[in-house]
Structures are given as C-alpha cells and as structure tokens.
Amino acid sequence: MDKLSFAAAQAQPNIALVKYWGKRDAALNLPAVGSISITLDTLWTRTRVAFDPALDQDRVSLNGRSDAAEAKRVSACLDLLRARAGVNWRAAVDSRNNFPTAAGLASSASGFAALVHAGAEALGLQLEDADKSVLARRCSGSAARSIFGGYVEWAHGALADGTDSVARPLLDAAAWPLRVAVAITSTAAKEVGSSEGMRRTAQTSPFQSAWIETQEADLAAARSAILARDFEALAAISEYSCLKMHALALAARPGLLYWNGATVECMRRVRALRGQGVPVFFTVDAGPQLKAVCEPSAAAQVSAALREVPGVLDVVETGLGAGARSIRVEELAA
Ligand code: PMV
C-alpha cells in the first residue's frame, strides 16, 4: 500500500437476556457459557479506520480524546486484522458514541464490532459475518453479538481455538420489534470491569459450577420464547438469568455489587407494572443501569414510570436494530 486506505462503520450495543459471565479461555476471550442478546438501534458507535503508510504507530481517538488503556485494546484488535491481511500498516482510528461511554451500556460491544467491520473493509479483507464475529469476540466478548441485528445467540463453542464460539442471528428485529427503556442511575465509570469481575467470580464464588450447569436450559428456554414471540416466557427467563448472574457475582469474595438503590427501585417498579398486566421485564448488566424491555404499546408508560423513580437521572428509549454495517465517512458525525 502506498496511499491511505480507509473505511467507516456503525454498530450498536447489545443487551444480553441470557447473560454471559465467565471465560473458559481468557487469552482467546472464550466464554464459559453461551448467551442470547438483543441489538439496539438508536444508540450507536461510528468508527473510521484509516491505514496510513506514513504512520509509525496507531493513533486512536475515542469521542475526540485519547486514552492509553483503550488505545492499547484498539491496537491489539487491529493486530488481529493486520495478521489476517499479512500487513503491518499502522492506522488512525476515530470513534464516536452517541451515548455515555463506560456507563454500563456496552460501548465496548458496539465499539469493537464497528472497529472490526471498518478495519476489515479498509484492508480489503472479504470476511463473512461469522468471521467478523469471531474477531470481534477476541477484542471484547460481547462484541461478537453486535455484528448481528435483532435477537442473537453467541455459542459457547467446543473447539480449543474458539473458531466455533461465534454469534448467529436467531430472529430479525422487525419480526418482533420490542422496545427498550434504559434507566440511567449513575454516570460514573464502573468500579470493577467485567473481565476482572468474571475472573474473581470464577475463582471465589461457590455458585460458579451451578451457573455453568444450568445455562444450557436457560438458552433453550429463551430461544423457544423468542421463536414463539412469547413475551411472558421471555420475561421470566430473562429476569431469572439476570438475577442468577448477579447472585453468582454477589457471592464472589469480595462480593461484586453492581447495583445502587435506584437500580433496585427500578426493578421493583418494573415488577409492579408487570403485576398490573403491563408487558415489561428488566435486565441489568455489570453496572447500575436498568434496562426495561417491553412491548411497543407499553413503551411510553414504562419510560414515564422509570422517570419517576428517585435516583433515575435519565431514561433513554430505543428499539431493536441492525448489525454492524458500512457507512459513508460523511455520516461519522451526523
Ligand atoms: O463483553 P464484556 O466483557 O463487556 O462482558 C459483558 C458481560 C455482561 O454485560 C454482564 C453480560 C453480557 O452477556 O453482555
């Protein structure tokens, strides 16, 4: 290459309904369990990757700032793409989110899915989505799922090299267009990141083996609820998986307490609504934000109810969206 080669991509965060927690291989980022998620739509990461023969190192800008720890993860991800293409060109990466980074909204999932998509295109690699999912997984586990839209399952896989630990779409977003209200209860960065939390849990939580043994049944239940578009069944299995993951992590030493008071009050509010017949359920990841998933007819009522909960700073509403895709460079800041 003797001149700049660039591409841009967009990807959206995803939220797990059957949770991933634990790694069977930390170096390859292989999960101890499979997981099922939904990809969101109005929240996005847009990333431009420009391989430039004039650069002697990668330059990484995230939301207009450079951060050494994040830049290292981005370079490690670009190294996987460079190895595939058999090149060692350095790149300038410019990435933006339209939602708060590190606030428990899975910015690493959308970020690495967009990076892999744009980087592969800029290098002229002809990759299948499944290949992109494997590469994104190695950069950030849950990024494997953001390559695809709608309802997505990421397989645990059986191979030691992880080539079968890949995500695949289960159902299109348009086939069952549920809505999501994200109740933001804190904008502080989380105290214990997911990789450290998973390591601590595996080493110290007495519930680790029960977690792994019961996951296949949860995945089967969620898969059939999704394919049957059975809201009540999906609500039951999703809240169960969420609370089970947190019970597992709470029992680590020292215990991982990702919730604040407002998170718990939001859970109670969602359960009270469902008790009144409103089709809504909650899920919470490794942070204090609560995600309420509901039928479209209930979206306005759910958002209004969450806004009333003391300690809720904001509620962001979104639907379900598409997987990672190419965009024009002009769309980056749009
Ligand atoms: O992919 P990571 O390392 O950000 O871990 C994600 C962990 C959870 O969000 C708590 C669960 C999940 O399946 O996304």
mmCIF file of C-alpha atoms and ligand atoms in Angstrom:
data_model
loop_
_atom_site.group_PDB
_atom_site.id
_atom_site.type_symbol
_atom_site.label_atom_id
_atom_site.label_comp_id
_atom_site.label_asym_id
_atom_site.label_seq_id
_atom_site.Cartn_x
_atom_site.Cartn_y
_atom_site.Cartn_z
ATOM 1 C CA MET A 1 0.000 0.000 0.000
ATOM 2 C CA ASP A 2 1.431 3.378 -0.894
ATOM 3 C CA LYS A 3 -1.565 5.540 -0.035
ATOM 4 C CA LEU A 4 -4.244 5.904 2.602
ATOM 5 C CA SER A 5 -6.857 3.133 2.699
ATOM 6 C CA PHE A 6 -9.913 3.848 4.827
ATOM 7 C CA ALA A 7 -13.454 2.749 5.664
ATOM 8 C CA ALA A 8 -16.134 3.635 8.207
ATOM 9 C CA ALA A 9 -18.723 1.506 10.008
ATOM 10 C CA GLN A 10 -21.549 1.746 12.506
ATOM 11 C CA ALA A 11 -22.545 -0.792 15.139
ATOM 12 C CA GLN A 12 -24.997 -0.721 18.013
ATOM 13 C CA PRO A 13 -24.745 -2.001 21.583
ATOM 14 C CA ASN A 14 -26.486 -5.205 22.553
ATOM 15 C CA ILE A 15 -28.077 -6.260 25.825
ATOM 16 C CA ALA A 16 -27.931 -9.866 26.976
ATOM 17 C CA LEU A 17 -31.192 -11.509 28.041
ATOM 18 C CA VAL A 18 -29.410 -14.767 28.901
ATOM 19 C CA LYS A 19 -26.158 -13.496 30.365
ATOM 20 C CA TYR A 20 -22.534 -14.203 29.543
ATOM 21 C CA TRP A 21 -20.415 -14.248 32.718
ATOM 22 C CA GLY A 22 -17.141 -16.186 32.934
ATOM 23 C CA LYS A 23 -14.412 -17.170 30.465
ATOM 24 C CA ARG A 24 -13.148 -20.638 29.608
ATOM 25 C CA ASP A 25 -10.052 -19.083 27.984
ATOM 26 C CA ALA A 26 -9.098 -15.525 28.916
ATOM 27 C CA ALA A 27 -6.474 -15.079 26.166
ATOM 28 C CA LEU A 28 -8.899 -16.017 23.372
ATOM 29 C CA ASN A 29 -11.883 -14.480 25.210
ATOM 30 C CA LEU A 30 -13.818 -17.728 25.060
ATOM 31 C CA PRO A 31 -16.975 -17.738 27.182
ATOM 32 C CA ALA A 32 -17.718 -20.280 29.907
ATOM 33 C CA VAL A 33 -21.378 -20.181 28.768
ATOM 34 C CA GLY A 34 -23.415 -19.291 25.680
ATOM 35 C CA SER A 35 -25.611 -16.165 25.746
ATOM 36 C CA ILE A 36 -28.584 -14.550 23.967
ATOM 37 C CA SER A 37 -28.961 -10.809 23.334
ATOM 38 C CA ILE A 38 -30.897 -8.104 21.550
ATOM 39 C CA THR A 39 -29.146 -5.481 19.430
ATOM 40 C CA LEU A 40 -30.392 -1.910 19.940
ATOM 41 C CA ASP A 41 -30.973 0.732 17.284
ATOM 42 C CA THR A 42 -30.774 4.445 18.148
ATOM 43 C CA LEU A 43 -27.611 4.147 20.263
ATOM 44 C CA TRP A 44 -24.528 3.754 18.105
ATOM 45 C CA THR A 45 -20.773 3.771 17.710
ATOM 46 C CA ARG A 46 -19.400 5.146 14.423
ATOM 47 C CA THR A 47 -15.784 4.403 13.637
ATOM 48 C CA ARG A 48 -13.408 5.378 10.845
ATOM 49 C CA VAL A 49 -10.239 3.369 10.316
ATOM 50 C CA ALA A 50 -7.533 4.735 8.001
ATOM 51 C CA PHE A 51 -4.440 2.621 7.369
ATOM 52 C CA ASP A 52 -1.651 5.054 6.558
ATOM 53 C CA PRO A 53 1.857 4.085 5.396
ATOM 54 C CA ALA A 54 3.163 7.363 6.834
ATOM 55 C CA LEU A 55 2.241 6.431 10.435
ATOM 56 C CA ASP A 56 4.770 4.690 12.703
ATOM 57 C CA GLN A 57 2.157 3.854 15.362
ATOM 58 C CA ASP A 58 -1.630 3.590 15.675
ATOM 59 C CA ARG A 59 -3.438 6.813 16.586
ATOM 60 C CA VAL A 60 -6.703 6.309 18.435
ATOM 61 C CA SER A 61 -9.302 8.962 19.195
ATOM 62 C CA LEU A 62 -12.400 7.954 21.186
ATOM 63 C CA ASN A 63 -15.048 10.661 21.405
ATOM 64 C CA GLY A 64 -12.338 13.185 20.477
ATOM 65 C CA ARG A 65 -9.956 12.086 23.269
ATOM 66 C CA SER A 66 -7.049 9.693 23.525
ATOM 67 C CA ASP A 67 -6.841 7.181 26.359
ATOM 68 C CA ALA A 68 -3.761 4.943 26.674
ATOM 69 C CA ALA A 69 -5.580 1.855 28.012
ATOM 70 C CA GLU A 70 -8.304 1.995 25.336
ATOM 71 C CA ALA A 71 -5.724 2.690 22.600
ATOM 72 C CA LYS A 72 -3.876 -0.491 23.614
ATOM 73 C CA ARG A 73 -7.050 -2.592 23.226
ATOM 74 C CA VAL A 74 -7.758 -0.985 19.826
ATOM 75 C CA SER A 75 -4.193 -1.703 18.626
ATOM 76 C CA ALA A 76 -4.461 -5.323 19.803
ATOM 77 C CA CYS A 77 -7.690 -5.638 17.800
ATOM 78 C CA LEU A 78 -6.092 -4.052 14.712
ATOM 79 C CA ASP A 79 -3.185 -6.526 15.098
ATOM 80 C CA LEU A 80 -5.641 -9.405 14.541
ATOM 81 C CA LEU A 81 -6.853 -7.752 11.321
ATOM 82 C CA ARG A 82 -3.303 -6.958 10.194
ATOM 83 C CA ALA A 83 -2.299 -10.581 10.775
ATOM 84 C CA ARG A 84 -5.256 -11.749 8.616
ATOM 85 C CA ALA A 85 -4.236 -9.371 5.823
ATOM 86 C CA GLY A 86 -0.487 -10.066 6.188
ATOM 87 C CA VAL A 87 0.393 -6.375 6.564
ATOM 88 C CA ASN A 88 1.801 -4.193 9.312
ATOM 89 C CA TRP A 89 0.477 -0.759 8.356
ATOM 90 C CA ARG A 90 -0.490 1.451 11.286
ATOM 91 C CA ALA A 91 -3.873 3.140 11.403
ATOM 92 C CA ALA A 92 -5.637 6.273 12.570
ATOM 93 C CA VAL A 93 -8.904 5.373 14.325
ATOM 94 C CA ASP A 94 -11.614 7.904 15.066
ATOM 95 C CA SER A 95 -14.570 6.524 17.013
ATOM 96 C CA ARG A 96 -17.637 8.216 18.462
ATOM 97 C CA ASN A 97 -20.563 7.080 20.589
ATOM 98 C CA ASN A 98 -23.868 8.919 20.842
ATOM 99 C CA PHE A 99 -24.334 7.577 24.418
ATOM 100 C CA PRO A 100 -22.205 7.761 27.594
ATOM 101 C CA THR A 101 -19.125 5.509 27.418
ATOM 102 C CA ALA A 102 -18.431 3.165 30.362
ATOM 103 C CA ALA A 103 -21.892 3.719 31.847
ATOM 104 C CA GLY A 104 -22.974 0.086 31.585
ATOM 105 C CA LEU A 105 -24.357 0.470 28.081
ATOM 106 C CA ALA A 106 -21.864 -1.886 26.459
ATOM 107 C CA SER A 107 -19.879 0.675 24.481
ATOM 108 C CA SER A 108 -17.135 -1.933 24.052
ATOM 109 C CA ALA A 109 -19.561 -4.250 22.219
ATOM 110 C CA SER A 110 -20.604 -1.648 19.634
ATOM 111 C CA GLY A 111 -17.083 -0.165 19.576
ATOM 112 C CA PHE A 112 -15.224 -3.356 18.699
ATOM 113 C CA ALA A 113 -17.921 -4.572 16.299
ATOM 114 C CA ALA A 114 -17.621 -1.271 14.385
ATOM 115 C CA LEU A 115 -13.806 -1.398 14.525
ATOM 116 C CA VAL A 116 -13.633 -4.939 13.114
ATOM 117 C CA HIS A 117 -16.159 -4.134 10.372
ATOM 118 C CA ALA A 118 -14.414 -0.905 9.283
ATOM 119 C CA GLY A 119 -10.883 -2.285 9.708
ATOM 120 C CA ALA A 120 -11.622 -5.412 7.631
ATOM 121 C CA GLU A 121 -13.113 -3.301 4.852
ATOM 122 C CA ALA A 122 -10.216 -0.831 4.865
ATOM 123 C CA LEU A 123 -7.785 -3.760 4.473
ATOM 124 C CA GLY A 124 -9.853 -5.281 1.656
ATOM 125 C CA LEU A 125 -10.474 -8.479 3.667
ATOM 126 C CA GLN A 126 -13.515 -10.360 2.355
ATOM 127 C CA LEU A 127 -14.869 -11.678 5.646
ATOM 128 C CA GLU A 128 -18.151 -13.449 6.349
ATOM 129 C CA ASP A 129 -20.155 -12.048 9.269
ATOM 130 C CA ALA A 130 -19.272 -15.184 11.262
ATOM 131 C CA ASP A 131 -15.545 -14.410 10.782
ATOM 132 C CA LYS A 132 -16.122 -10.828 11.924
ATOM 133 C CA SER A 133 -17.984 -12.144 14.954
ATOM 134 C CA VAL A 134 -15.010 -14.344 15.926
ATOM 135 C CA LEU A 135 -12.597 -11.417 15.531
ATOM 136 C CA ALA A 136 -14.859 -9.031 17.459
ATOM 137 C CA ARG A 137 -15.181 -11.641 20.238
ATOM 138 C CA ARG A 138 -11.418 -11.712 20.675
ATOM 139 C CA CYS A 139 -11.396 -7.914 21.146
ATOM 140 C CA SER A 140 -14.357 -7.782 23.575
ATOM 141 C CA GLY A 141 -16.543 -10.836 24.292
ATOM 142 C CA SER A 142 -19.984 -9.347 23.840
ATOM 143 C CA ALA A 143 -18.871 -7.521 20.639
ATOM 144 C CA ALA A 144 -19.313 -10.902 18.895
ATOM 145 C CA ARG A 145 -23.090 -10.359 19.217
ATOM 146 C CA SER A 146 -23.156 -6.748 17.900
ATOM 147 C CA ILE A 147 -22.043 -7.933 14.433
ATOM 148 C CA PHE A 148 -25.666 -9.101 14.031
ATOM 149 C CA GLY A 149 -29.001 -7.320 14.480
ATOM 150 C CA GLY A 150 -32.197 -8.313 16.288
ATOM 151 C CA TYR A 151 -32.132 -11.414 18.506
ATOM 152 C CA VAL A 152 -28.689 -13.041 18.578
ATOM 153 C CA GLU A 153 -27.145 -16.124 20.162
ATOM 154 C CA TRP A 154 -23.418 -16.375 20.869
ATOM 155 C CA ALA A 155 -22.365 -20.032 21.118
ATOM 156 C CA HIS A 156 -20.114 -21.302 23.870
ATOM 157 C CA GLY A 157 -18.352 -23.465 21.246
ATOM 158 C CA ALA A 158 -16.372 -26.644 21.843
ATOM 159 C CA LEU A 159 -13.105 -26.096 19.929
ATOM 160 C CA ALA A 160 -9.964 -25.070 21.821
ATOM 161 C CA ASP A 161 -9.077 -22.451 19.187
ATOM 162 C CA GLY A 162 -12.501 -20.796 19.592
ATOM 163 C CA THR A 163 -13.387 -20.770 15.889
ATOM 164 C CA ASP A 164 -16.839 -22.140 16.740
ATOM 165 C CA SER A 165 -17.524 -19.625 19.524
ATOM 166 C CA VAL A 166 -19.404 -17.367 17.190
ATOM 167 C CA ALA A 167 -22.656 -15.406 17.242
ATOM 168 C CA ARG A 168 -25.571 -16.021 14.858
ATOM 169 C CA PRO A 169 -28.906 -14.285 14.351
ATOM 170 C CA LEU A 170 -31.986 -16.005 15.828
ATOM 171 C CA LEU A 171 -34.732 -13.611 14.693
ATOM 172 C CA ASP A 172 -34.858 -10.266 12.864
ATOM 173 C CA ALA A 173 -35.628 -7.125 14.839
ATOM 174 C CA ALA A 174 -38.630 -6.426 12.565
ATOM 175 C CA ALA A 175 -40.138 -9.859 13.291
ATOM 176 C CA TRP A 176 -40.646 -8.931 16.974
ATOM 177 C CA PRO A 177 -39.951 -5.208 17.446
ATOM 178 C CA LEU A 178 -39.762 -4.936 21.242
ATOM 179 C CA ARG A 179 -38.723 -1.605 22.817
ATOM 180 C CA VAL A 180 -36.098 -0.913 25.483
ATOM 181 C CA ALA A 181 -36.039 1.881 28.073
ATOM 182 C CA VAL A 182 -32.616 2.339 29.684
ATOM 183 C CA ALA A 183 -32.842 3.959 33.124
ATOM 184 C CA ILE A 184 -29.530 5.739 33.791
ATOM 185 C CA THR A 185 -28.909 5.779 37.548
ATOM 186 C CA SER A 186 -25.228 6.827 37.535
ATOM 187 C CA THR A 187 -22.750 8.203 35.001
ATOM 188 C CA ALA A 188 -19.653 7.127 36.961
ATOM 189 C CA ALA A 189 -17.343 4.527 35.367
ATOM 190 C CA LYS A 190 -17.875 1.100 36.919
ATOM 191 C CA GLU A 191 -15.645 0.112 39.835
ATOM 192 C CA VAL A 192 -14.857 -3.430 38.677
ATOM 193 C CA GLY A 193 -14.725 -4.099 34.935
ATOM 194 C CA SER A 194 -16.325 -7.235 33.525
ATOM 195 C CA SER A 195 -13.074 -9.170 32.866
ATOM 196 C CA GLU A 196 -11.837 -8.654 36.446
ATOM 197 C CA GLY A 197 -15.341 -9.364 37.791
ATOM 198 C CA MET A 198 -15.548 -12.628 35.830
ATOM 199 C CA ARG A 199 -12.078 -13.723 36.988
ATOM 200 C CA ARG A 200 -12.889 -13.012 40.630
ATOM 201 C CA THR A 201 -16.235 -14.792 40.360
ATOM 202 C CA ALA A 202 -14.723 -17.938 38.800
ATOM 203 C CA GLN A 203 -12.038 -18.085 41.471
ATOM 204 C CA THR A 204 -14.145 -17.395 44.540
ATOM 205 C CA SER A 205 -17.911 -17.756 44.017
ATOM 206 C CA PRO A 206 -19.282 -21.075 45.311
ATOM 207 C CA PHE A 207 -22.080 -20.865 42.716
ATOM 208 C CA GLN A 208 -19.822 -20.957 39.628
ATOM 209 C CA SER A 209 -20.424 -24.625 38.748
ATOM 210 C CA ALA A 210 -24.214 -24.311 39.207
ATOM 211 C CA TRP A 211 -24.157 -21.275 36.899
ATOM 212 C CA ILE A 212 -22.418 -23.219 34.146
ATOM 213 C CA GLU A 213 -24.536 -26.357 34.588
ATOM 214 C CA THR A 214 -27.874 -24.525 34.338
ATOM 215 C CA GLN A 215 -27.076 -22.257 31.373
ATOM 216 C CA GLU A 216 -27.995 -24.664 28.551
ATOM 217 C CA ALA A 217 -31.566 -24.975 29.868
ATOM 218 C CA ASP A 218 -31.861 -21.159 30.070
ATOM 219 C CA LEU A 219 -30.612 -20.768 26.499
ATOM 220 C CA ALA A 220 -33.133 -23.342 25.263
ATOM 221 C CA ALA A 221 -35.982 -21.590 27.105
ATOM 222 C CA ALA A 222 -35.044 -18.159 25.733
ATOM 223 C CA ARG A 223 -34.562 -19.499 22.198
ATOM 224 C CA SER A 224 -38.045 -21.023 22.140
ATOM 225 C CA ALA A 225 -39.635 -17.927 23.742
ATOM 226 C CA ILE A 226 -38.066 -15.769 21.015
ATOM 227 C CA LEU A 227 -39.044 -18.053 18.149
ATOM 228 C CA ALA A 228 -42.628 -18.241 19.521
ATOM 229 C CA ARG A 229 -42.615 -14.464 20.316
ATOM 230 C CA ASP A 230 -43.861 -15.426 23.775
ATOM 231 C CA PHE A 231 -43.364 -12.270 25.865
ATOM 232 C CA GLU A 232 -44.234 -13.787 29.243
ATOM 233 C CA ALA A 233 -41.841 -16.688 28.737
ATOM 234 C CA LEU A 234 -39.042 -14.326 27.625
ATOM 235 C CA ALA A 235 -39.705 -12.066 30.638
ATOM 236 C CA ALA A 236 -39.468 -14.993 33.057
ATOM 237 C CA ILE A 237 -36.243 -16.454 31.656
ATOM 238 C CA SER A 238 -34.553 -13.046 31.228
ATOM 239 C CA GLU A 239 -35.179 -11.818 34.795
ATOM 240 C CA TYR A 240 -34.119 -15.240 36.092
ATOM 241 C CA SER A 241 -30.827 -15.162 34.145
ATOM 242 C CA CYS A 242 -30.100 -11.580 35.223
ATOM 243 C CA LEU A 243 -30.741 -12.205 38.911
ATOM 244 C CA LYS A 244 -28.827 -15.500 38.782
ATOM 245 C CA MET A 245 -25.783 -13.780 37.263
ATOM 246 C CA HIS A 246 -25.858 -11.113 39.970
ATOM 247 C CA ALA A 247 -26.347 -13.734 42.726
ATOM 248 C CA LEU A 248 -23.266 -15.530 41.379
ATOM 249 C CA ALA A 249 -21.222 -12.313 41.365
ATOM 250 C CA LEU A 250 -22.543 -11.151 44.757
ATOM 251 C CA ALA A 251 -21.194 -14.401 46.226
ATOM 252 C CA ALA A 252 -17.629 -13.683 44.998
ATOM 253 C CA ARG A 253 -15.015 -12.507 47.510
ATOM 254 C CA PRO A 254 -15.138 -9.589 47.831
ATOM 255 C CA GLY A 255 -18.707 -9.577 46.520
ATOM 256 C CA LEU A 256 -19.472 -7.707 43.301
ATOM 257 C CA LEU A 257 -22.293 -5.257 43.948
ATOM 258 C CA TYR A 258 -23.098 -3.560 40.640
ATOM 259 C CA TRP A 259 -26.446 -2.045 41.697
ATOM 260 C CA ASN A 260 -27.295 1.125 43.523
ATOM 261 C CA GLY A 261 -30.526 1.914 45.346
ATOM 262 C CA ALA A 262 -32.197 3.306 42.239
ATOM 263 C CA THR A 263 -31.397 0.108 40.300
ATOM 264 C CA VAL A 264 -33.305 -1.920 42.884
ATOM 265 C CA GLU A 265 -36.209 0.547 42.980
ATOM 266 C CA CYS A 266 -36.427 0.315 39.168
ATOM 267 C CA MET A 267 -36.595 -3.488 39.416
ATOM 268 C CA ARG A 268 -39.473 -3.172 41.890
ATOM 269 C CA ARG A 269 -41.248 -0.654 39.640
ATOM 270 C CA VAL A 270 -40.949 -2.954 36.614
ATOM 271 C CA ARG A 271 -42.297 -5.906 38.610
ATOM 272 C CA ALA A 272 -45.189 -3.787 39.912
ATOM 273 C CA LEU A 273 -46.073 -2.762 36.343
ATOM 274 C CA ARG A 274 -45.979 -6.370 35.176
ATOM 275 C CA GLY A 275 -48.207 -7.295 38.122
ATOM 276 C CA GLN A 276 -50.740 -4.805 36.704
ATOM 277 C CA GLY A 277 -50.587 -6.538 33.322
ATOM 278 C CA VAL A 278 -48.065 -4.243 31.579
ATOM 279 C CA PRO A 279 -45.805 -6.334 29.280
ATOM 280 C CA VAL A 280 -42.362 -5.349 30.607
ATOM 281 C CA PHE A 281 -39.348 -7.038 32.223
ATOM 282 C CA PHE A 282 -35.939 -5.869 33.428
ATOM 283 C CA THR A 283 -32.338 -6.818 32.926
ATOM 284 C CA VAL A 284 -29.155 -5.354 34.477
ATOM 285 C CA ASP A 285 -25.521 -5.858 33.402
ATOM 286 C CA ALA A 286 -22.237 -5.201 35.224
ATOM 287 C CA GLY A 287 -23.269 -1.689 36.199
ATOM 288 C CA PRO A 288 -26.144 0.216 37.832
ATOM 289 C CA GLN A 289 -28.315 0.982 34.778
ATOM 290 C CA LEU A 290 -31.598 -0.867 34.429
ATOM 291 C CA LYS A 291 -32.861 -1.916 31.013
ATOM 292 C CA ALA A 292 -36.619 -2.402 30.773
ATOM 293 C CA VAL A 293 -37.721 -4.442 27.751
ATOM 294 C CA CYS A 294 -41.372 -4.051 26.751
ATOM 295 C CA GLU A 295 -43.992 -4.426 24.041
ATOM 296 C CA PRO A 296 -44.217 -1.250 21.890
ATOM 297 C CA SER A 297 -47.693 -0.463 23.270
ATOM 298 C CA ALA A 298 -46.227 -0.137 26.799
ATOM 299 C CA ALA A 299 -43.126 1.934 25.944
ATOM 300 C CA ALA A 300 -44.433 5.386 26.921
ATOM 301 C CA GLN A 301 -45.906 4.137 30.209
ATOM 302 C CA VAL A 302 -42.707 2.241 31.131
ATOM 303 C CA SER A 303 -40.450 5.236 30.441
ATOM 304 C CA ALA A 304 -42.708 7.578 32.406
ATOM 305 C CA ALA A 305 -42.790 5.181 35.382
ATOM 306 C CA LEU A 306 -38.993 4.815 35.429
ATOM 307 C CA ARG A 307 -38.502 8.590 35.225
ATOM 308 C CA GLU A 308 -40.463 8.923 38.477
ATOM 309 C CA VAL A 309 -38.127 6.603 40.413
ATOM 310 C CA PRO A 310 -35.919 8.656 42.767
ATOM 311 C CA GLY A 311 -32.280 8.465 41.627
ATOM 312 C CA VAL A 312 -33.069 7.931 37.937
ATOM 313 C CA LEU A 313 -31.094 10.615 36.077
ATOM 314 C CA ASP A 314 -32.453 9.959 32.610
ATOM 315 C CA VAL A 315 -34.319 7.376 30.562
ATOM 316 C CA VAL A 316 -33.140 6.597 27.033
ATOM 317 C CA GLU A 317 -35.633 4.846 24.751
ATOM 318 C CA THR A 318 -34.677 2.666 21.823
ATOM 319 C CA GLY A 319 -35.949 -0.131 19.643
ATOM 320 C CA LEU A 320 -34.134 -3.156 18.233
ATOM 321 C CA GLY A 321 -31.800 -2.617 15.323
ATOM 322 C CA ALA A 322 -29.442 -3.992 12.718
ATOM 323 C CA GLY A 323 -25.945 -5.422 12.907
ATOM 324 C CA ALA A 324 -22.620 -3.751 12.075
ATOM 325 C CA ARG A 325 -22.549 -2.157 8.635
ATOM 326 C CA SER A 326 -20.511 0.148 6.430
ATOM 327 C CA ILE A 327 -21.316 3.850 6.382
ATOM 328 C CA ARG A 328 -20.018 6.767 4.354
ATOM 329 C CA VAL A 329 -17.289 8.740 6.089
ATOM 330 C CA GLU A 330 -19.519 11.842 5.926
ATOM 331 C CA GLU A 331 -22.035 10.053 8.191
ATOM 332 C CA LEU A 332 -19.493 9.802 11.021
ATOM 333 C CA ALA A 333 -20.522 12.934 12.854
ATOM 334 C CA ALA A 334 -24.112 13.058 11.607
HETATM 335 O O1 PMV B 1 -18.173 -8.430 26.878
HETATM 336 P P1 PMV B 1 -17.904 -7.887 28.220
HETATM 337 O O2 PMV B 1 -16.549 -8.222 28.722
HETATM 338 O O3 PMV B 1 -18.213 -6.433 28.321
HETATM 339 O O4 PMV B 1 -18.923 -8.633 29.289
HETATM 340 C C1 PMV B 1 -20.303 -8.480 29.254
HETATM 341 C C2 PMV B 1 -20.922 -9.005 30.497
HETATM 342 C C3 PMV B 1 -22.395 -8.678 30.697
HETATM 343 O O5 PMV B 1 -22.733 -7.482 30.055
HETATM 344 C C4 PMV B 1 -22.671 -8.508 32.187
HETATM 345 C C5 PMV B 1 -23.306 -9.814 30.222
HETATM 346 C C6 PMV B 1 -23.461 -9.946 28.730
HETATM 347 O O6 PMV B 1 -23.741 -11.072 28.288
HETATM 348 O O7 PMV B 1 -23.348 -8.941 27.995
#
